[in-house]
Structure formats: C-alpha cells, structure tokens
Amino acid sequence: SAVISQKPSRDICQRGTSLTIQCQVDSQVTMMFWYRQQPGQSLTLIATANQGSEATYESGFVIDKFPISRPNLTFSTLTVSNMSPEDSSIYLCSFTGTGAHEQYFGPGTRLTVT
Amino acid sequence: GENVEQHPSTLSVQEGDSAVIKCTYSDSASNYFPWYKQELGKRPQLIIDIRSNVGEKKDQRIAVTLNKTAKHFSLHITETQPEDSAVYFCAACADFNKFYFGSGTKLNVKP
C-alpha cells in the first residue's frame, strides 16, 4: 500500500500563532481526511480534503480555524489557526485509495499549545 | 449521521484467553466495517475489515463477525499475547465515504 508521511511530527507553539501540518502520500489517492485525536480519546474527523475544491468540514469545525488545502492527489495541508491550549492534540491525516474502502493513517503530528 | 458505539471501554484478559470487543452502528447504509489497533504513541493500524456481504472473516488469531440485521459487529482475538495489548477502534463507513469511529477499547493482556 501507499506510504503516507506527515510533517512536523511534533511541535510546541505559543497561543495565538498558527501551525501548518503537511501530509504527503507517495501515490495518487482519491480521498484524504484530517482527524484530531485528543489524549485517550477516539478519532474525530475534522474534514475531508477535496482535490481542487474546498474541504468538507464536520460539525464543530470551521474553515477559518482549520483551513485545508489539497492542491493535487498526493498532498494536503491542515492549518491550525489562532491556537489556544484547547487545540493541543494529535492531528492525523489519512487516505483511501481509488475504489477501495481501506483507510490508512499518517504517523500524526503531536501539537502542544502553551 | 452514523453513530457507532463500542464496548467495553477496557478489557483485561490473561495471556492465552480470548478477547471480544463489540460495536453497534445505527445507519443501515453502512457497508464497510474496519478494525484498527493503536499502540501507545503510534498511528492506528488496520488489522481486519469486513464488508456487508460477508458474515464472518478470519485472519489467523483474529476474526470479525457482522450481523446486519441487528447492526452489530464484533472483533474476536484468540490465544491472546502480551503484544496484543493496545487500544482497538471499530469503525463504520458507507459507500467509500467518511468513517465513523467507536470510542475505543483498551485491551490489556496479562502475562
């Protein structure tokens, strides 16, 4: 299966700043997603990153706070804007292949906001 | 939307015993049910999945069963080993769309 990577793997950021997380897949994929996982919790879908169009956000997540780009079929970015300590979490990207159900996750970005 | 419930939240078994984790879902349109294993500090890894046209699937020591009528599916791990200790998540998906995850089960296998 395709290899998926994320950068950075972790970061410590100050309140009020923004961080952009990059997600790269080594082959073209149909669907890319962004999740948040708070410590000891399940995976919460933030949005579906659509190639060439605006992302589709889940309830409770808005574009101004979590702008997402997907310029092509192998790459996506998630920005966490105007961060507060409540944004401290692990952020994971994932993908599914064309005509396939299987979803694979990136290694995650551990974000701490001070 | 879909609602996936998972039980138990924690499960402790003796090495060599079996472990069963159960999930229910609400949307009858869901047709794909994967299970993920997440070790501490690592990404979720797909360990087994089942599609709605199948009632059971096995892969060595792990198996998944699906009851579409009752809208529930289960993960069975036999002959558990300490390396099976992890958090397990079930999920449901309809038509190559987004996934809805259960709340997770922390499995502890005692040597």
Coordinates of C-alpha atoms in Angstrom, one line a residue, chain A residues 22-68:
Chain A
Q22 CA 1.8 18.7 5.8
C23 CA 0.6 15.3 4.6
Q24 CA 2.3 13.5 1.7
V25 CA 1.3 10.2 0.1
D26 CA 3.7 8.5 -2.3
S27 CA 1.0 7.7 -4.9
Q28 CA -2.2 9.3 -6.1
V29 CA -5.2 8.7 -3.8
T30 CA -8.8 9.6 -4.0
M31 CA -9.8 10.7 -0.6
M32 CA -7.8 12.4 2.1
F33 CA -9.0 13.2 5.6
W34 CA -7.9 15.1 8.6
Y35 CA -8.6 13.8 12.1
R36 CA -7.9 15.0 15.7
Q37 CA -7.2 12.7 18.5
Q38 CA -7.1 14.0 22.0
P39 CA -5.2 12.1 24.6
G40 CA -7.0 8.8 25.5
Q41 CA -9.8 9.6 23.0
S42 CA -11.1 8.3 19.7
L43 CA -10.6 9.8 16.3
T44 CA -12.7 12.8 15.4
L45 CA -13.0 13.7 11.8
I46 CA -12.2 17.4 11.1
A47 CA -12.7 17.5 7.4
T48 CA -12.4 15.7 4.0
A49 CA -9.8 17.3 1.9
N50 CA -11.1 17.5 -1.7
Q51 CA -8.7 17.9 -4.6
G52 CA -9.3 21.2 -6.4
S53 CA -12.2 22.4 -4.3
E54 CA -13.0 23.5 -0.7
A55 CA -12.7 20.9 2.0
T56 CA -15.9 19.5 3.6
Y57 CA -16.0 20.2 7.3
E58 CA -17.6 18.2 10.0
S59 CA -19.9 19.8 12.6
G60 CA -17.9 21.8 15.1
F61 CA -15.1 22.6 12.7
V62 CA -14.8 25.7 10.5
I63 CA -12.6 26.7 7.7
D64 CA -11.4 29.9 9.4
K65 CA -10.0 27.8 12.3
F66 CA -8.8 24.8 10.2
P67 CA -8.1 25.9 6.7
I68 CA -7.2 22.9 4.5

